[in-house]
PDB file of C-alpha atoms in Angstrom:
ATOM      1  CA  MET A   1      21.460  12.705   4.971  1.00 59.00           C
ATOM      2  CA  VAL A   2      18.330  10.604   4.130  1.00 63.00           C
ATOM      3  CA  GLU A   3      19.110   7.082   2.699  1.00 58.00           C
ATOM      4  CA  TYR A   4      16.963   5.408   0.143  1.00 60.00           C
ATOM      5  CA  ARG A   5      17.066   1.687   0.512  1.00 60.00           C
ATOM      6  CA  GLN A   6      15.080  -0.910  -1.581  1.00 63.00           C
ATOM      7  CA  THR A   7      13.094   1.910  -2.998  1.00 82.00           C
ATOM      8  CA  GLU A   8      12.847   1.115  -6.629  1.00 88.00           C
ATOM      9  CA  GLY A   9      10.552  -1.983  -6.091  1.00 91.00           C
ATOM     10  CA  LEU A  10       8.274  -0.104  -3.736  1.00 93.00           C
ATOM     11  CA  ASP A  11       8.196   3.045  -6.236  1.00 96.00           C
ATOM     12  CA  ARG A  12       7.042   0.711  -8.922  1.00 96.00           C
ATOM     13  CA  VAL A  13       4.493  -1.282  -6.777  1.00 96.00           C
ATOM     14  CA  PHE A  14       2.695   1.845  -5.426  1.00 96.00           C
ATOM     15  CA  SER A  15       2.876   3.546  -8.796  1.00 97.00           C
ATOM     16  CA  ALA A  16       1.285   0.561 -10.422  1.00 97.00           C
ATOM     17  CA  LEU A  17      -1.376   0.560  -7.683  1.00 96.00           C
ATOM     18  CA  SER A  18      -2.309   4.191  -8.132  1.00 96.00           C
ATOM     19  CA  ASP A  19      -4.312   3.535 -11.186  1.00 96.00           C
ATOM     20  CA  PRO A  20      -7.991   2.218 -10.686  1.00 94.00           C
ATOM     21  CA  THR A  21      -7.975   0.037 -13.965  1.00 95.00           C
ATOM     22  CA  ARG A  22      -4.707  -1.686 -12.839  1.00 96.00           C
ATOM     23  CA  ARG A  23      -6.224  -2.321  -9.291  1.00 94.00           C
ATOM     24  CA  ALA A  24      -9.343  -3.743 -11.033  1.00 93.00           C
ATOM     25  CA  ILE A  25      -7.066  -5.976 -13.221  1.00 94.00           C
ATOM     26  CA  LEU A  26      -5.488  -7.285 -10.093  1.00 92.00           C
ATOM     27  CA  GLN A  27      -8.886  -7.968  -8.518  1.00 88.00           C
ATOM     28  CA  ALA A  28      -9.947  -9.848 -11.644  1.00 90.00           C
ATOM     29  CA  LEU A  29      -6.743 -11.972 -11.512  1.00 91.00           C
ATOM     30  CA  SER A  30      -7.196 -12.662  -7.919  1.00 86.00           C
ATOM     31  CA  ARG A  31     -10.430 -14.692  -9.027  1.00 84.00           C
ATOM     32  CA  SER A  32      -8.259 -16.667 -11.539  1.00 86.00           C
ATOM     33  CA  PRO A  33      -5.333 -16.457 -13.867  1.00 90.00           C
ATOM     34  CA  SER A  34      -6.580 -15.169 -17.324  1.00 93.00           C
ATOM     35  CA  THR A  35      -5.588 -14.250 -20.748  1.00 94.00           C
ATOM     36  CA  ILE A  36      -5.268 -10.670 -21.898  1.00 92.00           C
ATOM     37  CA  THR A  37      -8.322 -10.942 -24.032  1.00 92.00           C
ATOM     38  CA  GLU A  38     -10.335 -12.342 -21.033  1.00 94.00           C
ATOM     39  CA  ILE A  39      -9.117  -9.558 -18.611  1.00 94.00           C
ATOM     40  CA  ALA A  40      -9.973  -6.948 -21.207  1.00 94.00           C
ATOM     41  CA  LYS A  41     -13.587  -8.102 -21.611  1.00 94.00           C
ATOM     42  CA  PRO A  42     -15.378  -6.257 -18.813  1.00 92.00           C
ATOM     43  CA  PHE A  43     -13.301  -2.998 -19.324  1.00 93.00           C
ATOM     44  CA  PRO A  44     -14.625  -0.021 -21.368  1.00 91.00           C
ATOM     45  CA  VAL A  45     -11.081   0.453 -22.853  1.00 91.00           C
ATOM     46  CA  SER A  46      -9.195  -1.167 -25.718  1.00 93.00           C
ATOM     47  CA  LEU A  47      -7.295  -4.477 -25.553  1.00 93.00           C
ATOM     48  CA  ASN A  48      -4.050  -2.446 -26.272  1.00 94.00           C
ATOM     49  CA  ALA A  49      -4.783  -0.191 -23.242  1.00 96.00           C
ATOM     50  CA  ILE A  50      -5.362  -3.263 -21.093  1.00 95.00           C
ATOM     51  CA  SER A  51      -1.973  -4.914 -22.317  1.00 94.00           C
ATOM     52  CA  LYS A  52      -0.203  -1.702 -21.481  1.00 96.00           C
ATOM     53  CA  HIS A  53      -1.608  -1.737 -17.954  1.00 97.00           C
ATOM     54  CA  VAL A  54      -0.663  -5.341 -17.629  1.00 96.00           C
ATOM     55  CA  MET A  55       2.807  -4.486 -18.855  1.00 96.00           C
ATOM     56  CA  VAL A  56       3.190  -1.764 -15.734  1.00 97.00           C
ATOM     57  CA  LEU A  57       1.915  -4.532 -13.335  1.00 97.00           C
ATOM     58  CA  GLU A  58       4.476  -6.909 -14.772  1.00 96.00           C
ATOM     59  CA  ARG A  59       7.276  -4.491 -14.460  1.00 96.00           C
ATOM     60  CA  ALA A  60       6.347  -3.976 -10.865  1.00 96.00           C
ATOM     61  CA  GLY A  61       6.512  -7.711 -10.443  1.00 95.00           C
ATOM     62  CA  LEU A  62       2.771  -7.984  -9.418  1.00 94.00           C
ATOM     63  CA  VAL A  63       1.703 -10.051 -12.518  1.00 95.00           C
ATOM     64  CA  HIS A  64       3.597 -12.806 -14.334  1.00 94.00           C
ATOM     65  CA  ARG A  65       2.824 -13.358 -18.008  1.00 91.00           C
ATOM     66  CA  GLU A  66       3.386 -16.645 -19.858  1.00 90.00           C
ATOM     67  CA  ILE A  67       3.060 -16.712 -23.556  1.00 88.00           C
ATOM     68  CA  LYS A  68       1.750 -20.035 -25.128  1.00 85.00           C
ATOM     69  CA  GLY A  69       1.249 -19.751 -28.843  1.00 88.00           C
ATOM     70  CA  ARG A  70      -0.910 -16.543 -29.496  1.00 85.00           C
ATOM     71  CA  GLU A  71      -2.158 -16.325 -25.957  1.00 85.00           C
ATOM     72  CA  HIS A  72      -0.772 -14.436 -23.070  1.00 85.00           C
ATOM     73  CA  TYR A  73      -1.602 -16.068 -19.726  1.00 91.00           C
ATOM     74  CA  CYS A  74      -1.293 -13.710 -16.734  1.00 94.00           C
ATOM     75  CA  ARG A  75      -1.310 -14.613 -12.951  1.00 92.00           C
ATOM     76  CA  ILE A  76      -0.653 -12.575  -9.807  1.00 90.00           C
ATOM     77  CA  ASP A  77       2.631 -12.762  -7.844  1.00 87.00           C
ATOM     78  CA  PRO A  78       1.772 -11.808  -4.351  1.00 82.00           C
ATOM     79  CA  ASP A  79       5.338 -11.212  -3.144  1.00 85.00           C
ATOM     80  CA  PRO A  80       5.743  -7.517  -4.106  1.00 88.00           C
ATOM     81  CA  LEU A  81       2.336  -6.915  -2.487  1.00 85.00           C
ATOM     82  CA  ALA A  82       3.419  -8.319   0.680  1.00 83.00           C
ATOM     83  CA  GLU A  83       6.406  -6.008   0.712  1.00 85.00           C
ATOM     84  CA  ALA A  84       4.172  -3.042   0.130  1.00 89.00           C
ATOM     85  CA  THR A  85       1.732  -4.135   2.917  1.00 86.00           C
ATOM     86  CA  MET A  86       4.689  -4.521   5.399  1.00 85.00           C
ATOM     87  CA  TRP A  87       5.818  -1.120   4.568  1.00 86.00           C
ATOM     88  CA  LEU A  88       2.400   0.439   5.243  1.00 86.00           C
ATOM     89  CA  GLU A  89       1.668  -1.707   8.123  1.00 81.00           C
ATOM     90  CA  HIS A  90       4.861  -0.916   9.961  1.00 79.00           C
ATOM     91  CA  TYR A  91       4.281   2.810   9.764  1.00 77.00           C
ATOM     92  CA  ARG A  92       0.558   2.546  10.414  1.00 72.00           C
ATOM     93  CA  GLN A  93       1.179   0.583  13.624  1.00 71.00           C
ATOM     94  CA  PHE A  94       3.785   3.193  14.502  1.00 69.00           C
ATOM     95  CA  TRP A  95       1.474   6.145  13.898  1.00 68.00           C
ATOM     96  CA  GLU A  96      -1.441   4.592  15.781  1.00 69.00           C
ATOM     97  CA  HIS A  97       0.688   4.001  18.800  1.00 68.00           C
ATOM     98  CA  ARG A  98       1.635   7.496  18.715  1.00 63.00           C
ATOM     99  CA  LEU A  99      -1.997   8.615  18.479  1.00 60.00           C
ATOM    100  CA  ASP A 100      -2.981   6.225  21.322  1.00 65.00           C
ATOM    101  CA  ALA A 101      -0.133   7.771  23.376  1.00 62.00           C
ATOM    102  CA  LEU A 102      -1.307  11.199  22.571  1.00 57.00           C
ATOM    103  CA  GLN A 103      -4.906  10.179  23.635  1.00 62.00           C
ATOM    104  CA  VAL A 104      -3.685   8.829  26.958  1.00 65.00           C
ATOM    105  CA  TYR A 105      -1.736  12.054  27.450  1.00 60.00           C
ATOM    106  CA  VAL A 106      -4.754  14.306  26.597  1.00 62.00           C
ATOM    107  CA  ALA A 107      -6.988  12.053  28.875  1.00 70.00           C
ATOM    108  CA  THR A 108      -4.499  12.278  31.813  1.00 70.00           C
ATOM    109  CA  LYS A 109      -4.188  15.973  31.397  1.00 63.00           C
ATOM    110  CA  PHE A 110      -7.985  16.349  31.194  1.00 61.00           C
ATOM    111  CA  LYS A 111      -8.432  14.230  34.447  1.00 70.00           C
ATOM    112  CA  ALA A 112      -5.708  16.257  36.134  1.00 71.00           C
ATOM    113  CA  SER A 113      -7.385  19.595  35.196  1.00 66.00           C
ATOM    114  CA  LYS A 114     -10.783  18.196  36.367  1.00 65.00           C
ATOM    115  CA  LYS A 115      -9.323  17.095  39.751  1.00 67.00           C
ATOM    116  CA  GLY A 116      -7.621  20.556  40.061  1.00 62.00           C
ATOM    117  CA  THR A 117     -11.090  22.078  39.490  1.00 55.00           C
ATOM    118  CA  ALA A 118     -12.704  19.708  42.080  1.00 51.00           C
ATOM    119  CA  HIS A 119     -10.020  20.385  44.559  1.00 49.00           C
ATOM    120  CA  GLY A 120     -10.460  24.119  44.010  1.00 44.00           C
ATOM    121  CA  LYS A 121     -14.169  23.830  44.748  1.00 43.00           C
ATOM    122  CA  LEU A 122     -13.608  21.854  47.985  1.00 38.00           C
ATOM    123  CA  HIS A 123     -11.090  24.448  49.439  1.00 38.00           C
TER     124      HIS A 123
ATOM    125  CA  MET B   1     -18.706  -3.744 -16.827  1.00 59.00           C
ATOM    126  CA  VAL B   2     -16.000  -2.850 -14.189  1.00 63.00           C
ATOM    127  CA  GLU B   3     -17.152  -0.501 -11.427  1.00 58.00           C
ATOM    128  CA  TYR B   4     -14.692   1.889  -9.881  1.00 60.00           C
ATOM    129  CA  ARG B   5     -15.637   2.738  -6.301  1.00 60.00           C
ATOM    130  CA  GLN B   6     -13.920   5.048  -3.855  1.00 63.00           C
ATOM    131  CA  THR B   7     -10.924   5.101  -6.132  1.00 82.00           C
ATOM    132  CA  GLU B   8      -9.813   8.651  -6.194  1.00 88.00           C
ATOM    133  CA  GLY B   9      -8.687   8.596  -2.478  1.00 91.00           C
ATOM    134  CA  LEU B  10      -6.698   5.354  -3.180  1.00 93.00           C
ATOM    135  CA  ASP B  11      -5.312   6.765  -6.431  1.00 96.00           C
ATOM    136  CA  ARG B  12      -3.978   9.754  -4.639  1.00 96.00           C
ATOM    137  CA  VAL B  13      -2.506   7.720  -1.703  1.00 96.00           C
ATOM    138  CA  PHE B  14      -0.699   5.168  -3.763  1.00 96.00           C
ATOM    139  CA  SER B  15       0.573   7.822  -6.201  1.00 97.00           C
ATOM    140  CA  ALA B  16       1.857   9.824  -3.168  1.00 97.00           C
ATOM    141  CA  LEU B  17       3.536   6.691  -1.771  1.00 96.00           C
ATOM    142  CA  SER B  18       5.350   5.932  -5.103  1.00 96.00           C
ATOM    143  CA  ASP B  19       8.053   8.380  -4.388  1.00 96.00           C
ATOM    144  CA  PRO B  20      11.063   7.560  -2.096  1.00 94.00           C
ATOM    145  CA  THR B  21      11.298  11.247  -0.990  1.00 95.00           C
ATOM    146  CA  ARG B  22       7.688  11.247   0.018  1.00 96.00           C
ATOM    147  CA  ARG B  23       7.948   8.041   1.734  1.00 94.00           C
ATOM    148  CA  ALA B  24      11.054   9.368   3.712  1.00 93.00           C
ATOM    149  CA  ILE B  25       9.117  12.507   4.731  1.00 94.00           C
ATOM    150  CA  LEU B  26       6.430  10.226   6.094  1.00 92.00           C
ATOM    151  CA  GLN B  27       8.999   8.371   7.959  1.00 88.00           C
ATOM    152  CA  ALA B  28      10.463  11.581   9.467  1.00 90.00           C
ATOM    153  CA  LEU B  29       7.067  12.786  10.343  1.00 91.00           C
ATOM    154  CA  SER B  30       6.181   9.636  12.027  1.00 86.00           C
ATOM    155  CA  ARG B  31       8.937  10.373  14.497  1.00 84.00           C
ATOM    156  CA  SER B  32       7.450  13.745  15.456  1.00 86.00           C
ATOM    157  CA  PRO B  33       5.337  16.601  13.751  1.00 91.00           C
ATOM    158  CA  SER B  34       7.731  19.149  12.087  1.00 93.00           C
ATOM    159  CA  THR B  35       8.032  22.413  10.217  1.00 94.00           C
ATOM    160  CA  ILE B  36       8.852  22.290   6.472  1.00 92.00           C
ATOM    161  CA  THR B  37      12.262  23.623   7.316  1.00 92.00           C
ATOM    162  CA  GLU B  38      12.946  20.843   9.802  1.00 94.00           C
ATOM    163  CA  ILE B  39      11.743  18.224   7.313  1.00 94.00           C
ATOM    164  CA  ALA B  40      13.865  19.474   4.529  1.00 94.00           C
ATOM    165  CA  LYS B  41      17.091  19.550   6.455  1.00 94.00           C
ATOM    166  CA  PRO B  42      18.438  16.004   5.811  1.00 92.00           C
ATOM    167  CA  PHE B  43      17.282  16.057   2.144  1.00 93.00           C
ATOM    168  CA  PRO B  44      19.641  16.797  -0.692  1.00 91.00           C
ATOM    169  CA  VAL B  45      16.854  18.841  -2.393  1.00 91.00           C
ATOM    170  CA  SER B  46      15.593  22.357  -2.056  1.00 93.00           C
ATOM    171  CA  LEU B  47      13.081  23.692   0.428  1.00 93.00           C
ATOM    172  CA  ASN B  48      10.671  24.382  -2.476  1.00 94.00           C
ATOM    173  CA  ALA B  49      10.931  20.688  -3.726  1.00 96.00           C
ATOM    174  CA  ILE B  50      10.148  19.463  -0.231  1.00 95.00           C
ATOM    175  CA  SER B  51       7.249  21.855   0.078  1.00 94.00           C
ATOM    176  CA  LYS B  52       5.888  20.537  -3.196  1.00 96.00           C
ATOM    177  CA  HIS B  53       6.268  16.809  -2.041  1.00 97.00           C
ATOM    178  CA  VAL B  54       4.431  17.849   1.284  1.00 96.00           C
ATOM    179  CA  MET B  55       1.777  19.378  -0.874  1.00 96.00           C
ATOM    180  CA  VAL B  56       1.259  15.933  -2.742  1.00 97.00           C
ATOM    181  CA  LEU B  57       1.000  14.138   0.687  1.00 97.00           C
ATOM    182  CA  GLU B  58      -1.490  16.821   1.862  1.00 96.00           C
ATOM    183  CA  ARG B  59      -3.666  16.265  -1.251  1.00 96.00           C
ATOM    184  CA  ALA B  60      -3.647  12.568  -0.572  1.00 96.00           C
ATOM    185  CA  GLY B  61      -4.764  13.291   3.031  1.00 95.00           C
ATOM    186  CA  LEU B  62      -1.597  11.652   4.451  1.00 94.00           C
ATOM    187  CA  VAL B  63      -0.307  15.000   5.981  1.00 95.00           C
ATOM    188  CA  HIS B  64      -1.976  17.789   7.779  1.00 94.00           C
ATOM    189  CA  ARG B  65      -0.497  21.157   7.599  1.00 91.00           C
ATOM    190  CA  GLU B  66      -1.011  24.095  10.020  1.00 90.00           C
ATOM    191  CA  ILE B  67       0.139  27.494   9.386  1.00 88.00           C
ATOM    192  CA  LYS B  68       1.232  29.523  12.327  1.00 85.00           C
ATOM    193  CA  GLY B  69       2.692  32.854  11.408  1.00 87.00           C
ATOM    194  CA  ARG B  70       5.592  32.166   8.993  1.00 85.00           C
ATOM    195  CA  GLU B  71       5.911  28.462  10.005  1.00 85.00           C
ATOM    196  CA  HIS B  72       4.144  25.503   8.330  1.00 85.00           C
ATOM    197  CA  TYR B  73       3.637  22.687  10.869  1.00 91.00           C
ATOM    198  CA  CYS B  74       3.097  19.263   9.411  1.00 94.00           C
ATOM    199  CA  ARG B  75       1.854  16.128  11.091  1.00 92.00           C
ATOM    200  CA  ILE B  76       0.743  12.708   9.803  1.00 90.00           C
ATOM    201  CA  ASP B  77      -2.933  11.635   9.369  1.00 87.00           C
ATOM    202  CA  PRO B  78      -2.953   7.726   9.529  1.00 83.00           C
ATOM    203  CA  ASP B  79      -6.544   7.289   8.292  1.00 85.00           C
ATOM    204  CA  PRO B  80      -5.776   7.193   4.578  1.00 88.00           C
ATOM    205  CA  LEU B  81      -2.911   4.762   5.163  1.00 85.00           C
ATOM    206  CA  ALA B  82      -5.192   2.553   7.021  1.00 83.00           C
ATOM    207  CA  GLU B  83      -7.550   2.442   3.934  1.00 85.00           C
ATOM    208  CA  ALA B  84      -4.610   1.545   1.630  1.00 89.00           C
ATOM    209  CA  THR B  85      -3.352  -1.152   4.011  1.00 86.00           C
ATOM    210  CA  MET B  86      -6.812  -2.672   4.206  1.00 85.00           C
ATOM    211  CA  TRP B  87      -6.962  -2.822   0.408  1.00 86.00           C
ATOM    212  CA  LEU B  88      -3.626  -4.551   0.070  1.00 86.00           C
ATOM    213  CA  GLU B  89      -4.283  -6.882   3.027  1.00 81.00           C
ATOM    214  CA  HIS B  90      -7.666  -7.941   1.625  1.00 80.00           C
ATOM    215  CA  TYR B  91      -6.111  -8.961  -1.698  1.00 77.00           C
ATOM    216  CA  ARG B  92      -2.904 -10.305  -0.213  1.00 72.00           C
ATOM    217  CA  GLN B  93      -4.770 -12.740   2.085  1.00 71.00           C
ATOM    218  CA  PHE B  94      -7.003 -13.796  -0.752  1.00 69.00           C
ATOM    219  CA  TRP B  95      -3.994 -14.470  -3.064  1.00 68.00           C
ATOM    220  CA  GLU B  96      -2.101 -16.321  -0.263  1.00 69.00           C
ATOM    221  CA  HIS B  97      -5.144 -18.471   0.376  1.00 67.00           C
ATOM    222  CA  ARG B  98      -5.201 -19.218  -3.196  1.00 63.00           C
ATOM    223  CA  LEU B  99      -1.493 -20.142  -3.202  1.00 60.00           C
ATOM    224  CA  ASP B 100      -2.063 -22.314  -0.112  1.00 65.00           C
ATOM    225  CA  ALA B 101      -4.908 -24.158  -1.797  1.00 62.00           C
ATOM    226  CA  LEU B 102      -2.647 -24.646  -4.888  1.00 57.00           C
ATOM    227  CA  GLN B 103       0.102 -26.123  -2.715  1.00 62.00           C
ATOM    228  CA  VAL B 104      -2.325 -28.616  -1.057  1.00 65.00           C
ATOM    229  CA  TYR B 105      -3.656 -29.466  -4.381  1.00 60.00           C
ATOM    230  CA  VAL B 106      -0.102 -30.078  -5.847  1.00 61.00           C
ATOM    231  CA  ALA B 107       0.953 -31.993  -2.697  1.00 70.00           C
ATOM    232  CA  THR B 108      -2.259 -34.248  -2.887  1.00 70.00           C
ATOM    233  CA  LYS B 109      -1.548 -34.934  -6.582  1.00 62.00           C
ATOM    234  CA  PHE B 110       2.134 -35.683  -5.817  1.00 61.00           C
ATOM    235  CA  LYS B 111       1.086 -38.016  -2.927  1.00 71.00           C
ATOM    236  CA  ALA B 112      -1.493 -39.720  -5.172  1.00 71.00           C
ATOM    237  CA  SER B 113       0.957 -40.219  -8.055  1.00 66.00           C
ATOM    238  CA  LYS B 114       3.622 -41.601  -5.522  1.00 65.00           C
ATOM    239  CA  LYS B 115       1.025 -44.195  -4.240  1.00 67.00           C
ATOM    240  CA  GLY B 116       0.266 -45.012  -7.792  1.00 62.00           C
ATOM    241  CA  THR B 117       3.827 -45.763  -8.442  1.00 55.00           C
ATOM    242  CA  ALA B 118       4.257 -47.697  -5.164  1.00 52.00           C
ATOM    243  CA  HIS B 119       1.169 -49.708  -5.939  1.00 49.00           C
ATOM    244  CA  GLY B 120       2.585 -50.477  -9.386  1.00 44.00           C
ATOM    245  CA  LYS B 121       5.633 -51.803  -7.839  1.00 43.00           C
ATOM    246  CA  LEU B 122       3.886 -54.163  -5.550  1.00 38.00           C
ATOM    247  CA  HIS B 123       1.775 -55.663  -8.197  1.00 37.00           C
TER     248      HIS B 123
END
């Protein structure tokens, strides 16, 4: 039976990253920590919509929000991103090695078949 | 105004990865290409549910399905994974550099304040 370990965190991170507005918010926050009002400025959507997107990022642990008076200050927390990158990187390397091995196998087969043909011609 | 470039591909990849069953299917396929029936075996869900998950992975370009007679053979395509890893890695490095810079800044401030205290003690 398949085991699901440490999946909820990754579920939330990948789900949060699946939206272009949320990825753009993270990009903006990577330049500097900002208030919700500052984050919302360049987006063609309402302040409320941006606040909801930030909430999704917060639940995924990607953004940390601090409330000072009436302002909500947001900054990035890179740790969950590191976890997601590690997941992807691990499997990517694994698959690439498999593809490399396949290429070597195909190349060897190809050389062997060429040799076979050459051999056939000589005799 | 915020620009959304090449976002649909990443939307689909991150969305596909946000489900633990789909990530487990990718893990299984990373060991060897398989038929839908073989993939479904260790999962506590129906063949139909697995087929639907594979369809989501296919739409994201993560899995390639080949139909031979009655069997559907699936294998991984690592290219969209590479794109997602690159997106994450780029921002992760950026954020980590920012955190490193912040640490250096805090350490310098701390040293300076300690020196100030020591200086105060001497005079």
